[in-house]
Tab-separated table of C-alpha atoms in Angstrom:
chain	number	residue	atom	x	y	z
A	1	MET	CA	190.403	-60.574	-84.310
A	2	LYS	CA	191.777	-57.087	-83.857
A	3	GLN	CA	193.767	-57.160	-87.107
A	4	ASP	CA	190.698	-58.453	-88.848
A	5	LEU	CA	188.688	-55.433	-87.658
A	6	ILE	CA	191.332	-52.980	-88.776
A	7	ASN	CA	191.443	-54.693	-92.294
A	8	ASP	CA	187.697	-54.347	-92.580
A	9	VAL	CA	187.760	-50.675	-91.654
A	10	ILE	CA	190.593	-50.014	-94.051
A	11	GLN	CA	188.888	-51.986	-96.782
A	12	GLU	CA	185.732	-49.905	-96.517
A	13	MET	CA	187.702	-46.665	-96.435
A	14	LEU	CA	190.008	-47.424	-99.492
A	15	PRO	CA	187.895	-45.450	-101.896
A	16	TYR	CA	188.379	-42.162	-99.814
A	17	LEU	CA	192.029	-42.612	-98.808
A	18	ASN	CA	195.357	-42.541	-100.357
A	19	ASN	CA	198.131	-44.856	-99.356
A	20	ALA	CA	199.681	-42.505	-96.642
A	21	GLN	CA	196.197	-41.762	-95.162
A	22	SER	CA	195.438	-45.594	-95.082
A	23	GLU	CA	198.631	-46.272	-93.314
A	24	LYS	CA	197.982	-43.569	-90.811
A	25	LEU	CA	194.595	-44.835	-90.092
A	26	GLN	CA	195.792	-48.336	-89.491
A	27	ASP	CA	198.205	-46.784	-86.872
A	28	VAL	CA	195.484	-44.884	-85.209
A	29	LEU	CA	193.148	-47.932	-85.061
A	30	ARG	CA	195.840	-50.096	-83.558
A	31	TYR	CA	196.757	-47.486	-80.786
A	32	THR	CA	193.117	-46.956	-80.082
A	33	PHE	CA	192.296	-50.604	-79.834
A	34	ALA	CA	195.336	-51.116	-77.489
A	35	LYS	CA	194.343	-48.185	-75.389
A	36	TYR	CA	190.879	-49.379	-74.666
A	37	GLY	CA	191.987	-53.008	-74.261
A	38	VAL	CA	190.533	-54.571	-77.414
A	39	SER	CA	191.977	-58.038	-77.464
A	40	GLY	CA	193.566	-59.342	-80.706
A	41	ASN	CA	194.761	-62.645	-82.043
A	42	LYS	CA	197.779	-63.704	-79.809
A	43	ASN	CA	199.247	-65.695	-82.598
A	44	LYS	CA	199.171	-62.747	-84.972
A	45	ASP	CA	200.687	-60.418	-82.382
A	46	SER	CA	203.398	-63.027	-81.564
A	47	GLU	CA	204.312	-63.365	-85.067
A	48	LEU	CA	204.525	-59.684	-85.649
A	49	LYS	CA	206.676	-59.350	-82.581
A	50	GLN	CA	209.074	-62.097	-83.791
A	51	ASN	CA	209.152	-60.553	-87.219
A	52	TYR	CA	210.642	-57.314	-85.762
A	53	VAL	CA	213.244	-59.271	-84.015
A	54	ASP	CA	214.139	-61.407	-87.121
A	55	LEU	CA	214.347	-58.396	-89.259
A	56	PHE	CA	216.687	-56.678	-86.767
A	57	LEU	CA	218.919	-59.652	-86.574
A	58	SER	CA	218.969	-59.883	-90.374
A	59	ALA	CA	220.243	-56.222	-90.505
A	60	LYS	CA	222.866	-56.930	-87.965
A	61	ARG	CA	224.077	-59.958	-89.624
A	62	ILE	CA	224.446	-58.013	-92.859
A	63	GLU	CA	226.577	-55.541	-90.838
A	64	GLY	CA	228.814	-58.362	-89.918
A	65	CYS	CA	227.904	-59.411	-86.403
A	66	SER	CA	228.864	-62.825	-85.412
A	67	GLU	CA	226.358	-65.769	-84.755
A	68	LYS	CA	227.364	-65.653	-81.158
A	69	THR	CA	226.568	-61.912	-80.851
A	70	LEU	CA	223.245	-62.352	-82.747
A	71	LYS	CA	222.249	-65.172	-80.369
A	72	TYR	CA	222.894	-62.820	-77.395
A	73	TYR	CA	220.882	-60.090	-79.086
A	74	LYS	CA	218.030	-62.343	-79.765
A	75	SER	CA	217.718	-63.794	-76.227
A	76	THR	CA	218.084	-60.340	-74.706
A	77	ILE	CA	215.421	-58.638	-76.866
A	78	GLU	CA	212.981	-61.542	-76.622
A	79	ALA	CA	213.297	-61.685	-72.782
A	80	MET	CA	212.324	-58.012	-72.728
A	81	LEU	CA	209.412	-58.368	-75.187
A	82	ASP	CA	208.062	-61.526	-73.237
A	83	GLU	CA	208.074	-59.648	-69.940
A	84	LEU	CA	206.531	-56.409	-71.212
A	85	ASN	CA	203.985	-58.297	-73.422
A	86	THR	CA	202.935	-55.348	-75.460
A	87	ASP	CA	203.396	-54.133	-79.004
A	88	VAL	CA	206.757	-52.487	-79.574
A	89	LYS	CA	204.888	-49.382	-80.791
A	90	HIS	CA	203.313	-48.928	-77.336
A	91	ILE	CA	206.554	-49.486	-75.225
A	92	VAL	CA	207.491	-46.223	-73.601
A	93	THR	CA	210.598	-45.120	-71.611
A	94	ASP	CA	209.192	-45.916	-68.265
A	95	ASP	CA	208.443	-49.473	-69.307
A	96	ILE	CA	212.109	-50.024	-70.237
A	97	ARG	CA	213.389	-48.313	-67.051
A	98	ARG	CA	211.150	-50.548	-64.817
A	99	TYR	CA	212.212	-53.681	-66.845
A	100	LEU	CA	215.930	-52.990	-66.448
A	101	THR	CA	215.605	-52.205	-62.761
A	102	VAL	CA	213.640	-55.357	-61.933
A	103	TYR	CA	215.807	-57.407	-64.323
A	104	GLN	CA	218.948	-56.331	-62.576
A	105	GLU	CA	217.505	-56.983	-59.059
A	106	ASN	CA	216.145	-60.416	-59.926
A	107	LYS	CA	219.241	-61.600	-61.772
A	108	LYS	CA	221.833	-59.987	-59.440
A	109	LEU	CA	223.597	-58.507	-62.448
A	110	SER	CA	226.560	-56.181	-62.362
A	111	LYS	CA	226.409	-52.662	-63.729
A	112	VAL	CA	228.498	-53.755	-66.779
A	113	THR	CA	226.032	-56.511	-67.610
A	114	ILE	CA	222.911	-54.385	-67.174
A	115	ASP	CA	224.495	-51.577	-69.302
A	116	ASN	CA	225.046	-54.239	-72.037
A	117	VAL	CA	221.306	-55.184	-71.980
A	118	ARG	CA	220.409	-51.435	-72.140
A	119	ARG	CA	222.813	-50.986	-75.159
A	120	ILE	CA	221.269	-53.980	-77.007
A	121	LEU	CA	217.688	-52.733	-76.429
A	122	SER	CA	218.806	-49.300	-77.554
A	123	SER	CA	220.163	-50.696	-80.625
A	124	PHE	CA	216.965	-52.505	-81.385
A	125	PHE	CA	214.612	-49.659	-80.829
A	126	SER	CA	216.901	-47.196	-82.757
A	127	TRP	CA	216.752	-49.572	-85.766
A	128	LEU	CA	212.879	-49.693	-85.417
A	129	GLU	CA	212.805	-45.956	-85.311
A	130	ASP	CA	215.180	-45.620	-88.337
A	131	GLU	CA	213.067	-48.162	-90.304
A	132	ASP	CA	209.881	-46.192	-89.400
A	133	TYR	CA	208.250	-49.017	-87.434
A	134	ILE	CA	208.012	-46.751	-84.305
A	135	LEU	CA	208.101	-42.951	-83.995
A	136	LYS	CA	210.761	-42.679	-81.303
A	137	SER	CA	213.018	-45.104	-79.384
A	138	PRO	CA	211.942	-45.325	-75.778
A	139	VAL	CA	215.514	-45.978	-74.831
A	140	ARG	CA	216.808	-42.699	-76.164
A	141	ARG	CA	216.495	-41.032	-72.805
A	142	ILE	CA	217.961	-43.858	-70.755
A	143	HIS	CA	221.761	-42.971	-70.379
A	144	LYS	CA	224.694	-45.274	-70.062
A	145	VAL	CA	225.079	-46.834	-66.675
A	146	LYS	CA	227.831	-45.214	-64.671
A	147	MET	CA	230.454	-47.634	-63.375
A	148	ILE	CA	233.415	-47.440	-61.280
A	149	LYS	CA	236.554	-47.837	-63.286
A	150	ASN	CA	238.826	-50.306	-61.830
A	151	ILE	CA	242.470	-50.693	-62.838
A	152	LYS	CA	242.701	-54.077	-64.478
A	153	GLU	CA	245.646	-56.196	-63.959
A	154	THR	CA	248.435	-56.965	-66.469
A	155	TYR	CA	251.344	-59.440	-66.351
A	156	SER	CA	254.628	-58.089	-65.061
A	157	ASP	CA	257.824	-58.876	-66.953
A	158	GLU	CA	258.776	-61.405	-64.165
A	159	GLU	CA	255.547	-63.221	-64.534
A	160	LEU	CA	255.935	-63.568	-68.265
A	161	GLU	CA	259.413	-64.877	-67.932
A	162	LEU	CA	258.317	-67.225	-65.155
A	163	MET	CA	255.693	-68.684	-67.447
A	164	ARG	CA	258.188	-69.026	-70.330
A	165	ASP	CA	260.884	-70.693	-68.102
A	166	ASN	CA	258.444	-73.277	-66.677
A	167	CYS	CA	256.733	-74.370	-69.966
A	168	THR	CA	257.389	-78.136	-70.523
A	169	GLU	CA	255.559	-78.266	-73.872
A	170	LEU	CA	256.647	-76.523	-76.964
A	171	ARG	CA	253.023	-75.769	-77.906
A	172	ASP	CA	252.511	-73.965	-74.727
A	173	LEU	CA	255.586	-71.856	-74.880
A	174	ALA	CA	254.774	-70.932	-78.631
A	175	MET	CA	251.164	-70.113	-77.503
A	176	ILE	CA	252.150	-67.854	-74.698
A	177	ASP	CA	254.688	-65.990	-76.818
A	178	LEU	CA	252.247	-65.457	-79.699
A	179	LEU	CA	249.607	-64.022	-77.305
A	180	ALA	CA	252.120	-61.815	-75.578
A	181	SER	CA	253.735	-60.414	-78.704
A	182	THR	CA	250.705	-60.007	-81.022
A	183	GLY	CA	247.905	-58.953	-78.555
A	184	MET	CA	245.470	-60.924	-80.637
A	185	ARG	CA	242.266	-62.297	-79.119
A	186	VAL	CA	242.146	-65.949	-78.122
A	187	GLY	CA	239.231	-66.447	-80.483
A	188	GLU	CA	241.359	-65.190	-83.356
A	189	MET	CA	244.216	-67.391	-82.306
A	190	VAL	CA	242.395	-70.663	-82.445
A	191	LEU	CA	241.105	-70.097	-85.876
A	192	LEU	CA	244.668	-69.627	-87.281
A	193	ASN	CA	246.219	-72.457	-89.474
A	194	ARG	CA	249.831	-73.224	-89.847
A	195	ASN	CA	250.096	-71.841	-93.279
A	196	ASP	CA	248.712	-68.539	-92.057
A	197	ILE	CA	252.031	-67.896	-90.424
A	198	ASP	CA	254.476	-65.738	-92.484
A	199	PHE	CA	257.842	-66.334	-90.819
A	200	ASN	CA	259.707	-64.029	-93.300
A	201	GLU	CA	257.701	-61.019	-92.308
A	202	ARG	CA	256.914	-62.222	-88.854
A	203	GLU	CA	253.286	-61.577	-89.268
A	204	CYS	CA	249.879	-63.402	-89.844
A	205	ILE	CA	246.283	-62.180	-90.903
A	206	VAL	CA	243.720	-62.782	-88.228
A	207	PHE	CA	239.852	-62.460	-88.467
A	208	GLY	CA	238.630	-60.281	-85.779
A	209	LYS	CA	235.130	-59.302	-84.588
A	210	GLY	CA	232.683	-58.871	-87.585
A	211	SER	CA	234.901	-61.055	-89.701
A	212	LYS	CA	237.232	-58.147	-90.245
A	213	GLU	CA	240.807	-58.998	-91.388
A	214	ARG	CA	243.906	-57.383	-89.902
A	215	VAL	CA	247.588	-58.107	-89.750
A	216	VAL	CA	249.352	-58.814	-86.523
A	217	TYR	CA	253.081	-59.032	-85.866
A	218	PHE	CA	255.241	-61.247	-83.660
A	219	ASP	CA	258.779	-60.962	-82.387
A	220	ALA	CA	261.942	-63.057	-83.176
A	221	ARG	CA	261.507	-65.040	-79.985
A	222	THR	CA	258.002	-66.101	-80.997
A	223	LYS	CA	259.166	-66.932	-84.487
A	224	ILE	CA	261.736	-69.477	-83.060
A	225	HIS	CA	259.416	-70.992	-80.621
A	226	LEU	CA	256.689	-71.480	-83.421
A	227	GLN	CA	259.071	-73.058	-85.667
A	228	ASN	CA	260.292	-75.437	-82.885
A	229	TYR	CA	256.664	-76.385	-82.202
A	230	PHE	CA	256.029	-76.951	-85.875
A	231	ASN	CA	259.066	-79.164	-86.222
A	232	SER	CA	258.031	-81.296	-83.266
A	233	ARG	CA	254.545	-82.064	-84.582
A	234	MET	CA	253.745	-85.351	-86.184
A	235	ASP	CA	250.211	-84.756	-86.964
A	236	ASP	CA	248.676	-83.488	-90.288
A	237	ASN	CA	246.134	-81.149	-88.833
A	238	PRO	CA	246.322	-77.721	-90.533
A	239	ALA	CA	245.342	-75.892	-87.289
A	240	LEU	CA	247.994	-73.730	-85.722
A	241	PHE	CA	247.527	-75.262	-82.251
A	242	VAL	CA	246.218	-78.648	-81.557
A	243	SER	CA	245.634	-80.829	-78.436
A	244	LEU	CA	248.558	-82.643	-77.106
A	245	LYS	CA	247.092	-86.112	-77.271
A	246	SER	CA	245.834	-88.009	-80.270
A	247	PRO	CA	243.816	-87.443	-82.473
A	248	HIS	CA	245.362	-83.920	-82.076
A	249	GLU	CA	242.250	-81.823	-82.755
A	250	ARG	CA	242.252	-78.103	-83.241
A	251	LEU	CA	242.592	-76.384	-79.767
A	252	LYS	CA	239.436	-74.450	-78.818
A	253	ILE	CA	239.051	-71.240	-76.737
A	254	GLY	CA	237.941	-73.353	-73.563
A	255	GLY	CA	241.044	-75.600	-74.116
A	256	VAL	CA	243.342	-72.566	-74.043
A	257	GLU	CA	241.674	-70.849	-71.061
A	258	VAL	CA	241.797	-74.218	-68.958
A	259	ARG	CA	245.499	-74.917	-69.925
A	260	LEU	CA	246.442	-71.309	-68.767
A	261	ARG	CA	244.518	-71.390	-65.649
A	262	GLU	CA	245.992	-74.713	-64.657
A	263	PHE	CA	249.535	-73.476	-65.537
A	264	GLY	CA	249.042	-70.313	-63.433
A	265	LYS	CA	248.043	-72.446	-60.362
A	266	GLN	CA	251.088	-74.513	-60.713
A	267	LEU	CA	253.211	-71.369	-60.624
A	268	GLY	CA	251.466	-69.635	-57.964
A	269	LEU	CA	250.321	-66.791	-60.266
A	270	GLN	CA	246.954	-65.106	-59.863
A	271	LYS	CA	244.361	-64.830	-62.804
A	272	VAL	CA	246.263	-66.332	-65.742
A	273	TYR	CA	243.872	-66.085	-68.740
A	274	PRO	CA	244.285	-65.275	-72.458
A	275	HIS	CA	242.780	-61.818	-72.555
A	276	LYS	CA	245.432	-60.495	-69.851
A	277	PHE	CA	248.083	-60.914	-72.496
A	278	ARG	CA	246.309	-58.509	-74.820
A	279	ARG	CA	245.848	-55.890	-72.075
A	280	THR	CA	249.523	-56.225	-71.036
A	281	LEU	CA	250.666	-55.567	-74.699
A	282	ALA	CA	248.375	-52.574	-74.835
A	283	THR	CA	249.637	-51.126	-71.660
A	284	MET	CA	253.267	-51.836	-72.640
A	285	ALA	CA	252.748	-50.139	-76.068
A	286	ILE	CA	251.188	-46.974	-74.449
A	287	ASP	CA	254.130	-46.768	-71.944
A	288	LYS	CA	256.654	-46.956	-74.545
A	289	GLY	CA	255.133	-44.215	-76.500
A	290	MET	CA	253.320	-46.068	-79.243
A	291	PRO	CA	250.749	-43.698	-80.885
A	292	ILE	CA	247.205	-44.605	-79.769
A	293	GLU	CA	245.853	-44.664	-83.364
A	294	GLN	CA	248.444	-47.291	-84.336
A	295	LEU	CA	247.694	-49.355	-81.222
A	296	GLN	CA	243.982	-49.135	-82.111
A	297	HIS	CA	244.721	-50.526	-85.669
A	298	LEU	CA	246.956	-53.253	-84.078
A	299	LEU	CA	244.388	-54.456	-81.662
A	300	GLY	CA	241.586	-54.197	-84.169
A	301	HIS	CA	239.388	-51.832	-82.341
A	302	GLN	CA	236.646	-49.933	-84.257
A	303	LYS	CA	236.533	-47.144	-81.727
A	304	ILE	CA	239.489	-45.510	-80.027
A	305	ASP	CA	237.691	-45.250	-76.786
A	306	THR	CA	237.895	-49.179	-76.509
A	307	THR	CA	241.623	-48.955	-76.932
A	308	LEU	CA	242.003	-46.419	-74.174
A	309	GLN	CA	240.067	-48.701	-71.842
A	310	TYR	CA	242.579	-51.522	-72.542
A	311	ALA	CA	245.684	-49.395	-72.094
A	312	MET	CA	246.264	-48.617	-68.408
A	313	VAL	CA	249.206	-46.186	-68.003
A	314	LYS	CA	251.481	-47.156	-65.210
A	315	GLN	CA	251.486	-44.912	-62.276
A	316	SER	CA	255.249	-44.824	-62.230
A	317	ASN	CA	255.251	-43.201	-65.661
A	318	VAL	CA	252.678	-40.618	-64.588
A	319	LYS	CA	254.989	-39.694	-61.727
A	320	ILE	CA	257.919	-39.312	-64.113
A	321	ALA	CA	256.037	-37.291	-66.498
A	322	HIS	CA	254.789	-35.095	-63.765
A	323	ARG	CA	258.418	-34.303	-62.603
A	324	LYS	CA	259.439	-33.724	-66.208
A	325	TYR	CA	256.616	-31.302	-67.253
A	326	ILE	CA	255.380	-29.806	-64.082
A	327	GLY	CA	257.598	-30.519	-60.984
């Protein structure tokens, strides 16, 4: 009903207005109706709200966001819109602040998670602002959530050797070495095929976040263990790593995580998971003097700040540097 009223008014005023004035009048009418509680057609409002979300997701898809990321964006934004239950043009900063506070309390979310929600909402409203759907993003004045930075664990040299020495399957040995020497993401590894491996150059091309290609490199030990694994396989699956039992299907992320977790328990090691290999490589590279820009490229990070978060410099090296340059 509300939109019908607006259309009728605009239709009557068309002879007296240009396009810009007509659009402005529509905005004024919508704001005024909302201010005085004039109810509209809920289906129309719902369609308009969903249209904003769909348009935003389409823009992000073009930018290269994965379907998994888009699904997370969609659920996060729709949850906020359903809770506030108002037109995006009338959402203000206090609305978002209250929503984030209540949402964190009800869901018992960590600061990291709630900041991810804030970041997604900021991206959505900034896009609406850039596309001139709203005048100003209500999230602009809501700053990043401050978090305590914990030093995340890495594998020690002894732990890596312990895992290698106790591998009973050639596949697991090759998998551990590939993660440890390349620093690739587990999601990148499970997408690889056998013919992606260049043994001569000891490298392979992986598809990272946003479907971006990059080259990663592995050492001589990994080369030998991969070749041994290839030679032992009797299946014709093109996948780089497959399940141990028939029908030897491509190994998935969950399969790798479960295998490593079980392996860690057998050896009495704490927190054995794929991403820890990536952090270990980053830390080792920084400690040995690898330029941060090169490490950023190796890990496939868009922003160098992300690389710095992965690379936790060892305290022993800080002590040595202090004695060298200061003490």
